[in-house]
PDB file of C-alpha atoms in Angstrom:
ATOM      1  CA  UNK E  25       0.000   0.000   0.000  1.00  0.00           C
ATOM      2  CA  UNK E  26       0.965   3.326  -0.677  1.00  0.00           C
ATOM      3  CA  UNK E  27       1.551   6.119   1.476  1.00  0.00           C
ATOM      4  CA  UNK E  28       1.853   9.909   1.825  1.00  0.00           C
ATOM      5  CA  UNK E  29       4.860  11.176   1.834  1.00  0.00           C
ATOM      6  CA  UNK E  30       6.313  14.603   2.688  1.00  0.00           C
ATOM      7  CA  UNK E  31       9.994  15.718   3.323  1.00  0.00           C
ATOM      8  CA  UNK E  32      10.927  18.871   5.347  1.00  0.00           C
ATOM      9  CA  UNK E  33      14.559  19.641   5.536  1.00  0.00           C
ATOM     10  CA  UNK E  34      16.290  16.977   6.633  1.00  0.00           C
ATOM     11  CA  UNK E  35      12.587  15.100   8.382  1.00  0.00           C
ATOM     12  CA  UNK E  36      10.013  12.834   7.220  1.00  0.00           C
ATOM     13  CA  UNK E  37       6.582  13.268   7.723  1.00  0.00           C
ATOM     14  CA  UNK E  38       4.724  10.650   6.591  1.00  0.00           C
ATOM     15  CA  UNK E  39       1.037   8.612   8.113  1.00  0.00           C
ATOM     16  CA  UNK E  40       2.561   5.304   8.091  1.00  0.00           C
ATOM     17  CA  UNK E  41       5.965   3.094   7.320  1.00  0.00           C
ATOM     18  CA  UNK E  42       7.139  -0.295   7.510  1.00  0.00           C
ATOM     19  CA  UNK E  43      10.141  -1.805   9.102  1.00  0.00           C
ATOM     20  CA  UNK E  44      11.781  -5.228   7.925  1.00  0.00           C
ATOM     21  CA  UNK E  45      15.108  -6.805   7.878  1.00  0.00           C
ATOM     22  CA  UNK E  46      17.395  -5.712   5.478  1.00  0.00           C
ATOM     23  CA  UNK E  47      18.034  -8.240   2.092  1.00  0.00           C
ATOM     24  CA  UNK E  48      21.451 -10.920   2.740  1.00  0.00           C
ATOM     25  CA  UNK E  49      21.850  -9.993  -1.005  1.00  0.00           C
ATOM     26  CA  UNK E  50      22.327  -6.695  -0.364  1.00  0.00           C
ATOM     27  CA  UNK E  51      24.067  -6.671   3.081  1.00  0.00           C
ATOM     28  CA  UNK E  52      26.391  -8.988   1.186  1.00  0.00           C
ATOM     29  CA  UNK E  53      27.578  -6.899  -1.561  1.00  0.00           C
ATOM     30  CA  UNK E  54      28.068  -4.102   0.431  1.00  0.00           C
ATOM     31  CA  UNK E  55      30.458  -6.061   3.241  1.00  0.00           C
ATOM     32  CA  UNK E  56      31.784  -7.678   0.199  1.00  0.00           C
ATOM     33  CA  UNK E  57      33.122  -3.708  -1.184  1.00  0.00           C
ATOM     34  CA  UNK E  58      34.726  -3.432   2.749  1.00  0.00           C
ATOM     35  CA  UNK E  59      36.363  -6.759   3.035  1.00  0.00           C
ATOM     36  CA  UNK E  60      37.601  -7.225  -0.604  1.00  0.00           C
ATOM     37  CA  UNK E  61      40.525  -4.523   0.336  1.00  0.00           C
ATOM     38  CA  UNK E  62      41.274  -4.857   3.258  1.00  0.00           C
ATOM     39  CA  UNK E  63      45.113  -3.848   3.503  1.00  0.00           C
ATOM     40  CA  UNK E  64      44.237  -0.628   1.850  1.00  0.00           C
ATOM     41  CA  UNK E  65      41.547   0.396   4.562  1.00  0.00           C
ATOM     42  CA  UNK E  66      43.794  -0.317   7.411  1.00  0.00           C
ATOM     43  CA  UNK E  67      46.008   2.241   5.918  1.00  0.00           C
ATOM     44  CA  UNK E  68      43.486   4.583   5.015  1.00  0.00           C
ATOM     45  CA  UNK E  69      42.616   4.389   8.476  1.00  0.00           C
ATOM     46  CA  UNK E  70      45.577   4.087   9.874  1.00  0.00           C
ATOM     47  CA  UNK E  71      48.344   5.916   7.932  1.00  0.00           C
ATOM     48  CA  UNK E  72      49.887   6.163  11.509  1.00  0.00           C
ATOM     49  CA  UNK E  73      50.276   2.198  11.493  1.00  0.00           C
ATOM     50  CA  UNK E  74      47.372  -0.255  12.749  1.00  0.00           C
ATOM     51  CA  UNK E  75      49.312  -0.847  16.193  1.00  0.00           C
ATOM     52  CA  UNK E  76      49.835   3.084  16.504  1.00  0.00           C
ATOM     53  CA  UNK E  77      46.069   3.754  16.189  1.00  0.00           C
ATOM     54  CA  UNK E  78      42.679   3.883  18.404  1.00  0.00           C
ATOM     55  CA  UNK E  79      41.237   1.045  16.181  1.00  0.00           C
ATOM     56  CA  UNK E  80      43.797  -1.082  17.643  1.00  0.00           C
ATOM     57  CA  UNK E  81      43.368  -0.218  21.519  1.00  0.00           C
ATOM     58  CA  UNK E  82      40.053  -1.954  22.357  1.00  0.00           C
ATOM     59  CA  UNK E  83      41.673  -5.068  20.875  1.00  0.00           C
ATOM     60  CA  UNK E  84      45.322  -4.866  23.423  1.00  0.00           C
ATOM     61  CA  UNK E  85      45.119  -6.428  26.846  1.00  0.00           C
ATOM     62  CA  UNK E  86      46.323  -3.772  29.498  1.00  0.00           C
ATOM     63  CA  UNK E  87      47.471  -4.593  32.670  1.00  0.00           C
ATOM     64  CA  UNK E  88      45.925  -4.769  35.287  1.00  0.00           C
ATOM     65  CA  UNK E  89      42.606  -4.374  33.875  1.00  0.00           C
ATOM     66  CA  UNK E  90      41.414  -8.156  35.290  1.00  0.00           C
ATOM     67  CA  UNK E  91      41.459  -7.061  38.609  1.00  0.00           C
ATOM     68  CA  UNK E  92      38.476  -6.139  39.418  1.00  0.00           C
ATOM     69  CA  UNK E  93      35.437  -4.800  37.885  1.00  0.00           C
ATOM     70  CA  UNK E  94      35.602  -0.703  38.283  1.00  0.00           C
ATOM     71  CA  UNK E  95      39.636  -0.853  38.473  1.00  0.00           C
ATOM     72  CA  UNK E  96      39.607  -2.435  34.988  1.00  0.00           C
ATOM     73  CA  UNK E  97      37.377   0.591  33.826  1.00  0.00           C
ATOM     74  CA  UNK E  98      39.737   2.791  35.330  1.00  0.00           C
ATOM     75  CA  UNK E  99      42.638   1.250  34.042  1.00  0.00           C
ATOM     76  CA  UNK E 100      41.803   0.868  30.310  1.00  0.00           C
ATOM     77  CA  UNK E 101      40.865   4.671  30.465  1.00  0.00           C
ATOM     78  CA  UNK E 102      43.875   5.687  31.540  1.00  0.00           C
ATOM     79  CA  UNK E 103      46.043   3.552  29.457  1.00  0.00           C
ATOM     80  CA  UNK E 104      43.594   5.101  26.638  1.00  0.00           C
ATOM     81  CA  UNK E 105      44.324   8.457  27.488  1.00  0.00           C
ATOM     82  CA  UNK E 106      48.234   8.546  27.949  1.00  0.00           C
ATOM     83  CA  UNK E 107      48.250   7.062  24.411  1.00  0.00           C
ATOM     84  CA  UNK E 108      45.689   9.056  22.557  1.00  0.00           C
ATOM     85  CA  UNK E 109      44.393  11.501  25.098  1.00  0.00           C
ATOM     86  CA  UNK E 110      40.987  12.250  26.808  1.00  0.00           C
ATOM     87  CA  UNK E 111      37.473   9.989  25.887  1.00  0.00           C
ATOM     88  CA  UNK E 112      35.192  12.314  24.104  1.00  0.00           C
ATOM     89  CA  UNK E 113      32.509  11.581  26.427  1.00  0.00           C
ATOM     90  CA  UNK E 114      32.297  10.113  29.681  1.00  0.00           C
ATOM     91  CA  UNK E 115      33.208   6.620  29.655  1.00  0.00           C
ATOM     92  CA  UNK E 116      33.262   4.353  33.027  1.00  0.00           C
ATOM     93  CA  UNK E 117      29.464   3.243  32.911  1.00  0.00           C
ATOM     94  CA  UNK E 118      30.371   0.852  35.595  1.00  0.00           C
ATOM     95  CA  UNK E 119      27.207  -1.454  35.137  1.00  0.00           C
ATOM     96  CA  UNK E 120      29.304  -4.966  34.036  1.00  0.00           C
ATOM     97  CA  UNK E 121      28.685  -7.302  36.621  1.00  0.00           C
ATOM     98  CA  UNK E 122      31.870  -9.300  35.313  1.00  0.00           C
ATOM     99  CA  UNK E 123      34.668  -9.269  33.383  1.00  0.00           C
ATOM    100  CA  UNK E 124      35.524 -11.815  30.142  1.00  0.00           C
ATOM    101  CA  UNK E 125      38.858 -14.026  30.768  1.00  0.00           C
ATOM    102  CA  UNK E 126      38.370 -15.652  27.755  1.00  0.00           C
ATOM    103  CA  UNK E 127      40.146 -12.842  25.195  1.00  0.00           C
ATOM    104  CA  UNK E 128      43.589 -13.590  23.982  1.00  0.00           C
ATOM    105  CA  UNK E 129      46.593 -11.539  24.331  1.00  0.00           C
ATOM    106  CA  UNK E 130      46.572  -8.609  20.999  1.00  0.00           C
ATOM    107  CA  UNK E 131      49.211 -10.267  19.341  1.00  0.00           C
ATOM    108  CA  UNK E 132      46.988 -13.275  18.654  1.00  0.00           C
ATOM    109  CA  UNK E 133      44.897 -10.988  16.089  1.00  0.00           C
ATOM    110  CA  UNK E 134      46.003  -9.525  12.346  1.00  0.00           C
ATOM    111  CA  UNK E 135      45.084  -6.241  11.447  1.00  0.00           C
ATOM    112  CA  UNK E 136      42.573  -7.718   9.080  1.00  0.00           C
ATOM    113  CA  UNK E 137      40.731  -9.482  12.034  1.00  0.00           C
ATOM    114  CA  UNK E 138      40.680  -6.457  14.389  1.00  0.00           C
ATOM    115  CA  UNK E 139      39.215  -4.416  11.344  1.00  0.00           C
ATOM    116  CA  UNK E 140      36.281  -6.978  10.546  1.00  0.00           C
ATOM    117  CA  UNK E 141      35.499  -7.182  13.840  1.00  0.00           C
ATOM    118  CA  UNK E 142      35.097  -3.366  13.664  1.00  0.00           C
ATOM    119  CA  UNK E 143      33.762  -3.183  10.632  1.00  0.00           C
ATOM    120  CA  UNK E 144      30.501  -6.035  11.843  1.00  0.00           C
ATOM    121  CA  UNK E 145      30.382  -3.544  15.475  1.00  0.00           C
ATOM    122  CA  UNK E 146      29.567  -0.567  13.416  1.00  0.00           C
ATOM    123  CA  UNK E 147      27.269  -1.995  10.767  1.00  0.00           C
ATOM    124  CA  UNK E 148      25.251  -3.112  13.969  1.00  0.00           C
ATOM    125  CA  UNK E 149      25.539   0.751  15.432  1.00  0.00           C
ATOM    126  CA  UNK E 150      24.273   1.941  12.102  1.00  0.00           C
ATOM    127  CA  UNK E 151      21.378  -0.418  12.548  1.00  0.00           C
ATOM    128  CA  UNK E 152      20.909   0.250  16.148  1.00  0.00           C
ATOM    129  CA  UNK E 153      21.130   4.534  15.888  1.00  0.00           C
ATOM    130  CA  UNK E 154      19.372   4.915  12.657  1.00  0.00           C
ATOM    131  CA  UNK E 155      17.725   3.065   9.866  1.00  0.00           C
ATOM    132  CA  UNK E 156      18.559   2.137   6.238  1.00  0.00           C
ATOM    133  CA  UNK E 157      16.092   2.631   3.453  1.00  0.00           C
ATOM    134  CA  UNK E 158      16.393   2.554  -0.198  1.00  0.00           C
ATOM    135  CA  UNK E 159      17.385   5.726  -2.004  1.00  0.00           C
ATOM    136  CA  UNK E 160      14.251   7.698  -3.024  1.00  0.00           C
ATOM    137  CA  UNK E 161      11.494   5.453  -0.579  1.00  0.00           C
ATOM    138  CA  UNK E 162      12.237   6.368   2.866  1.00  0.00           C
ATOM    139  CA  UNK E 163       8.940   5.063   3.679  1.00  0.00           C
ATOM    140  CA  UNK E 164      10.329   1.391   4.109  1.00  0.00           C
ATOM    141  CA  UNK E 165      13.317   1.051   6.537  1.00  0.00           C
ATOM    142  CA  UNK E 166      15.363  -1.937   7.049  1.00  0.00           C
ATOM    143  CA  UNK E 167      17.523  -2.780  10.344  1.00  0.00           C
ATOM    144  CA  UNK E 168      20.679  -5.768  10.337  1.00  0.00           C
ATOM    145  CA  UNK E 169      20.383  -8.359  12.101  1.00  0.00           C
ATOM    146  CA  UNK E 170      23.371  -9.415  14.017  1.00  0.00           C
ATOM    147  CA  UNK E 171      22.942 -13.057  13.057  1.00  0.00           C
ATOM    148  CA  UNK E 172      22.548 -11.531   9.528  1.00  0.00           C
ATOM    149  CA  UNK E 173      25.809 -10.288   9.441  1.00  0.00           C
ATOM    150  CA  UNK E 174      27.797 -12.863  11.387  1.00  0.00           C
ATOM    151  CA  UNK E 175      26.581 -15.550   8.331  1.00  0.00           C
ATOM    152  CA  UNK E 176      27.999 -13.133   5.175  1.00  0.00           C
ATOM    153  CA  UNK E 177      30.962 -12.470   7.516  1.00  0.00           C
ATOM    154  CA  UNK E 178      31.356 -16.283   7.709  1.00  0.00           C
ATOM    155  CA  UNK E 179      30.850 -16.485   4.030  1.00  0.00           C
ATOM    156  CA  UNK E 180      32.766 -13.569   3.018  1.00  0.00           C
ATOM    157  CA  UNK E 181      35.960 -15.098   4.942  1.00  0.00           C
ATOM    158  CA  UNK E 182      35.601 -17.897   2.772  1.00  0.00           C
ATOM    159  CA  UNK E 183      35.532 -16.765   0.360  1.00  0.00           C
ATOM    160  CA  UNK E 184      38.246 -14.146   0.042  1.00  0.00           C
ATOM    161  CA  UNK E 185      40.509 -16.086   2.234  1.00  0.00           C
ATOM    162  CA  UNK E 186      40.540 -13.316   5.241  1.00  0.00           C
ATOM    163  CA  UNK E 187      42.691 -13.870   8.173  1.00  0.00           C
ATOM    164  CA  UNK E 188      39.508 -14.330  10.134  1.00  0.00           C
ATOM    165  CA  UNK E 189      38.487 -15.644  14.037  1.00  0.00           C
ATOM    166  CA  UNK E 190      35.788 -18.311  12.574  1.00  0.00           C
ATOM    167  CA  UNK E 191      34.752 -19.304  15.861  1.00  0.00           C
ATOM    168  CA  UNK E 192      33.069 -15.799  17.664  1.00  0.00           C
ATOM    169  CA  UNK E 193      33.760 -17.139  21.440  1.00  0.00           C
ATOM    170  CA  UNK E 194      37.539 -17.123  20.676  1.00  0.00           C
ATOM    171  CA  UNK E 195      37.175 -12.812  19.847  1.00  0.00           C
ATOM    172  CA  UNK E 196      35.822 -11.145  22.569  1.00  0.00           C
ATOM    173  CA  UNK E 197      36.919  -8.360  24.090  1.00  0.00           C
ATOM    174  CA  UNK E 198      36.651  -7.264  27.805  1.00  0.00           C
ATOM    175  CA  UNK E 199      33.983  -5.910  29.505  1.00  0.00           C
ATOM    176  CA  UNK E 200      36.208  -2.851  29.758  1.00  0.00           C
ATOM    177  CA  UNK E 201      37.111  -2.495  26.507  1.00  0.00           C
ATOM    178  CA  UNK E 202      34.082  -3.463  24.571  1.00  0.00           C
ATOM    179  CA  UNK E 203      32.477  -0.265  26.475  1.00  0.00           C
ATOM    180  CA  UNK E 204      35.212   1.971  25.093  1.00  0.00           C
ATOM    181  CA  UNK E 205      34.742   1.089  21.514  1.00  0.00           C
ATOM    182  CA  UNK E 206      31.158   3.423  22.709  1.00  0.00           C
ATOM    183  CA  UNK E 207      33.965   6.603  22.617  1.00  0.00           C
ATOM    184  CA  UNK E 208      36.506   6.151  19.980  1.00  0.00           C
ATOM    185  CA  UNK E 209      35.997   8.051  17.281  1.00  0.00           C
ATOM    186  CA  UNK E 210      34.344   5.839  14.315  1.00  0.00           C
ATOM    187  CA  UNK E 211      33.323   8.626  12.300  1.00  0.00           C
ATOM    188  CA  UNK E 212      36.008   7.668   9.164  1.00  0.00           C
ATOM    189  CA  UNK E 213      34.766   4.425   9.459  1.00  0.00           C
ATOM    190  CA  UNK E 214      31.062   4.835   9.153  1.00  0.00           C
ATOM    191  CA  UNK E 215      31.957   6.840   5.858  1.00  0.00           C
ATOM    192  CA  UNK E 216      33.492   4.109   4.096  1.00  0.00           C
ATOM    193  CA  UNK E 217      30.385   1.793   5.162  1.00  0.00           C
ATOM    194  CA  UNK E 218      27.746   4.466   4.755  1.00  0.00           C
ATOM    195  CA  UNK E 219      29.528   4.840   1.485  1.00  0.00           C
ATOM    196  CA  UNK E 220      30.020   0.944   0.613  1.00  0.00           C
ATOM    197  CA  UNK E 221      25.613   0.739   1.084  1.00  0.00           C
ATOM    198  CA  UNK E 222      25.547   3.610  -1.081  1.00  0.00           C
ATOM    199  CA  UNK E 223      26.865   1.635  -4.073  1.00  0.00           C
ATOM    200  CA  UNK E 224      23.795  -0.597  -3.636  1.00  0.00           C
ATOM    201  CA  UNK E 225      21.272   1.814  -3.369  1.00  0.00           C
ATOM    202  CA  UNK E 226      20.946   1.805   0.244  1.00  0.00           C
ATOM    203  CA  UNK E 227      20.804   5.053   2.129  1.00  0.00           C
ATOM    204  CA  UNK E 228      20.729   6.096   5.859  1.00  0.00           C
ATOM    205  CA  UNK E 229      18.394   7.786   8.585  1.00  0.00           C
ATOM    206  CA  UNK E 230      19.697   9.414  11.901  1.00  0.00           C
ATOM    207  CA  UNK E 231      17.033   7.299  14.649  1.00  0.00           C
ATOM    208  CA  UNK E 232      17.284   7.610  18.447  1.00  0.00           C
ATOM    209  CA  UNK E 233      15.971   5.197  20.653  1.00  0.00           C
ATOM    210  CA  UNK E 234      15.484   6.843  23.618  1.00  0.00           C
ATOM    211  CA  UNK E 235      13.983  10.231  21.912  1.00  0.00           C
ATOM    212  CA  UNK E 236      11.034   7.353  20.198  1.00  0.00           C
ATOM    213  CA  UNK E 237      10.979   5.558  23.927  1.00  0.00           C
ATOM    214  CA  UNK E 238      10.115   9.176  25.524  1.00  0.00           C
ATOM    215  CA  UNK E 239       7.474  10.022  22.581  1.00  0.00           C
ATOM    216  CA  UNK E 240       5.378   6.540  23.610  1.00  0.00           C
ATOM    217  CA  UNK E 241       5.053   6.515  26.690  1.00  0.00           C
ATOM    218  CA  UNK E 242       4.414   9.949  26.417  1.00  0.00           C
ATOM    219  CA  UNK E 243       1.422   9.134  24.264  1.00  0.00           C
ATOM    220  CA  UNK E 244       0.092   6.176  26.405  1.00  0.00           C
ATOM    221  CA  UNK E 245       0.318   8.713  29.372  1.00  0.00           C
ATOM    222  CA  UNK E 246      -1.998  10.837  27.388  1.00  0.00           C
ATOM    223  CA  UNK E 247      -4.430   7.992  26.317  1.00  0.00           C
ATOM    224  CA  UNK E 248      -4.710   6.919  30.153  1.00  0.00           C
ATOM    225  CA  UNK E 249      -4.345  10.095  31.700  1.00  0.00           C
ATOM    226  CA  UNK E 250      -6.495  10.752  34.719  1.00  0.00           C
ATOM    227  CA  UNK E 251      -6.142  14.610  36.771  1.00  0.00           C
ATOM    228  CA  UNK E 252      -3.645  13.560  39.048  1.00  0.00           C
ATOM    229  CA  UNK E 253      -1.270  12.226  35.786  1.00  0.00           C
ATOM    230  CA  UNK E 254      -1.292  15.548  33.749  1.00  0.00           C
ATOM    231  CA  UNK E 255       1.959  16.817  35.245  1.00  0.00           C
ATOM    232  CA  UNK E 256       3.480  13.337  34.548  1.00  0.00           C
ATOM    233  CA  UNK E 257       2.289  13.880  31.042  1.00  0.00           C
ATOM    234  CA  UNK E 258       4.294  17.361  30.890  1.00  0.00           C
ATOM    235  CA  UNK E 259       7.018  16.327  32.654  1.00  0.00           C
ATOM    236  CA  UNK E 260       7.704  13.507  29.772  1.00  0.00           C
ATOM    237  CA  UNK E 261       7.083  15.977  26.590  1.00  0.00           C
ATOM    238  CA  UNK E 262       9.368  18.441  28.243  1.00  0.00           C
ATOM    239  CA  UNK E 263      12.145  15.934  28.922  1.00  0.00           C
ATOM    240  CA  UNK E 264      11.614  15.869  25.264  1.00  0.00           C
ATOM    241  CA  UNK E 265      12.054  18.296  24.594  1.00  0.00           C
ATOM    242  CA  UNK E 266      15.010  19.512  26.308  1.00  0.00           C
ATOM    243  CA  UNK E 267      16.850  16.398  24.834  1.00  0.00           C
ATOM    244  CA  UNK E 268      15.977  17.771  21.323  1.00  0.00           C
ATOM    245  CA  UNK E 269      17.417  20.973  22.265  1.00  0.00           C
ATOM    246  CA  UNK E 270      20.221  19.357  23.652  1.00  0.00           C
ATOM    247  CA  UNK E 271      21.075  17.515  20.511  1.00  0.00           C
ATOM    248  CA  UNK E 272      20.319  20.484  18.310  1.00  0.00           C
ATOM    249  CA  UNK E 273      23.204  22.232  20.409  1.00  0.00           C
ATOM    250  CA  UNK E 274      25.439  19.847  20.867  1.00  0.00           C
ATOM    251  CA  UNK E 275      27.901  17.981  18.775  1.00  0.00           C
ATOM    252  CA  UNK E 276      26.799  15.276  16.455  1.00  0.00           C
ATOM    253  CA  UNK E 277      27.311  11.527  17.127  1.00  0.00           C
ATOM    254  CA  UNK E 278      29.848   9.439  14.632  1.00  0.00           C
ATOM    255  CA  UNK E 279      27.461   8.435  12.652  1.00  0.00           C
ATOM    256  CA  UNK E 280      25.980  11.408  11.393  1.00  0.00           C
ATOM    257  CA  UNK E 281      29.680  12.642  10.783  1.00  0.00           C
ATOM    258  CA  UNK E 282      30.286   9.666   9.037  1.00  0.00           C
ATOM    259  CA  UNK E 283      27.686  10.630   7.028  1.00  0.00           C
ATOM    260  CA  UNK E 284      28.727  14.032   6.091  1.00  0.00           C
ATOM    261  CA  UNK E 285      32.177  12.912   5.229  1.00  0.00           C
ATOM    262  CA  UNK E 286      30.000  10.428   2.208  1.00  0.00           C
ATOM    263  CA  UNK E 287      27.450  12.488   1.401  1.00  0.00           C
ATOM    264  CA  UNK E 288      28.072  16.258   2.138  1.00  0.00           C
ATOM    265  CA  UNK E 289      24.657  17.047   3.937  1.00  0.00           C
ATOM    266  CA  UNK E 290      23.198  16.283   7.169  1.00  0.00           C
ATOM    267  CA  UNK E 291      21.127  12.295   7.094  1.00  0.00           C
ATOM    268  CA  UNK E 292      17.674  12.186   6.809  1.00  0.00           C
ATOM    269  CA  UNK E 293      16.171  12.550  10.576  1.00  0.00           C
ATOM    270  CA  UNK E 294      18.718  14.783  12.071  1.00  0.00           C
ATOM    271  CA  UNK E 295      18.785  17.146  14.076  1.00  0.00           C
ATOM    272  CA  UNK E 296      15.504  15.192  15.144  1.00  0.00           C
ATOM    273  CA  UNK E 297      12.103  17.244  15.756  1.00  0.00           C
ATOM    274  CA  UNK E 298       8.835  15.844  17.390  1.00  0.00           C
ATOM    275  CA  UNK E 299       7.377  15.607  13.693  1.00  0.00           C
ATOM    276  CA  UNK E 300      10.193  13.102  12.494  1.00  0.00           C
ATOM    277  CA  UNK E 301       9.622  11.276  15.938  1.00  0.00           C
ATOM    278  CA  UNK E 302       6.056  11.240  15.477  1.00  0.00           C
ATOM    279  CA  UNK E 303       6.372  10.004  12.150  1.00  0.00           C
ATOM    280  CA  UNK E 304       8.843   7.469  13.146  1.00  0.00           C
ATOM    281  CA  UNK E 305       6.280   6.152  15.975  1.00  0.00           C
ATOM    282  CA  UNK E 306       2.833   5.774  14.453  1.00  0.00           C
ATOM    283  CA  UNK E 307       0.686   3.966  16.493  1.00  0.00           C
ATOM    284  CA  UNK E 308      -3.344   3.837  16.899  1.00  0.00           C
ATOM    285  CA  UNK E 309      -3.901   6.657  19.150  1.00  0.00           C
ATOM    286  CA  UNK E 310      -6.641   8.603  18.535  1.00  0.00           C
ATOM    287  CA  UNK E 311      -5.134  11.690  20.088  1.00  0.00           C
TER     288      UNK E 311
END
């Protein structure tokens, strides 16, 4: 079925999408683009040498950082930031409960590996932050799914002969460490796989979670509002709203950079307004 469709800047407005998984064929040929060359993106991304770089970090096992559970966030930051200075952002979360022994010492891993790895992690944040579509029918999206992409990663290293990890328990990073990859500074990377989906036809859309978890409940507070709930009712629009200014002020996440370096504009969706959110979240409500 068709539906109406209007574009405002860089927002959709439109009365109704549809949300599947995206096409193997498709997420194939565009991991196929990334992994066919490896060598020359490591040095693209790297020209400072793989070992020398931030890509590399999350991937070395620092001492010390088995401890405990909160020292081993403390340590990897620091060893993070006498190499390549302060997080952006803050990083100890502190909410692991425990700590991986099972990840090998860095030396066990090639270049190669330690870039497909990366390269599967931010194909899933692309999925997770925002949405693909096809160019010129933003009214269908398409997420990854992880299991998705661990089967044309299997297939892939096959077939080009990668210096792959086959087995996914024997590549794991730490608890520590898998929460830092949340910091480093993708942005380079998302352009070269924003711009390896482009070659298919596949564009991308800025989405945020928690923005679409605030608009719902928002909504079912107004559906089953009694008196005594209006204030909860404002008090969730104007958390809203204040993270929508916040965003509009503040600096955009890697993805959306990653975007600008491939396609010289701002994506589809951001910065996000209540109309793209609405949009995003249609549901039944008779409001």
């Amino acid at each position: 079925m068709e539906h109406r469709l209007d574009i405002v800047g860089n927002n959709l407005i439109t009365m109704e999408h549809k949300t599947t998984y995206l096409d193997n064929n498709i997420l194939y040929r565009a991991m196929r683009l990334l992994y066919s060359d490896t060598d020359s993106l490591v040095d693209r991304l790297a020209p400072e040498g793989w070992a020398n770089s931030p890509y590399h970090f999350p991937f070395e096992v620092v001492d010390g950082e088995r401890e405990a559970l909160y020292q081993s966030y403390d340590t990897v930051a620091a060893a993070y930031k006498g190499k390549f200075g302060p997080l952006s952002q803050q990083y100890i979360s502190k909410n692991r409960y425990e700590i991986d022994f099972t990840t090998q010492a860095s030396n066990s891993f090639s270049a190669e590996t330690e870039l497909i790895y990366l390269i599967e992690y931010a194909i899933l944040q692309l999925s997770t932050n925002g949405l693909f579509f096809k160019a010129g029918a933003p009214y269908s999206y398409y997420l990854i799914d992880d299991l998705d992409l661990e089967e044309q990663s299997y297939l892939l290293g096959i077939e080009l002969d990668l210096d792959i990890i086959m087995t996914p328990e024997a590549f794991r990073p730490t608890a520590a460490r898998a929460d830092i990859l949340l910091y480093i500074d993708l942005s380079v990377l998302y352009a070269f796989i924003i711009g390896a989906f482009c070659t298919q036809g596949i564009d991308w859309r800025y989405r945020n979670d928690e923005l679409s978890g605030l608009w719902i409940n928002h909504k079912i507070a107004t559906r089953m509002q009694k008196t005594s709930d209006k204030p909860k009712k404002r008090n969730l629009l104007e958390i809203l709203n204040q993270l929508l200014t916040e965003i509009e002020n503040g600096l955009p996440p890697d993805e959306v950079i990653g975007y600008c370096l491939t396609y010289d504009r701002l994506p589809l969706g951001y910065p996000p307004t209540i109309e793209d959110i609405k949009a995003l979240n249609q549901y039944d409500f008779d409001l």
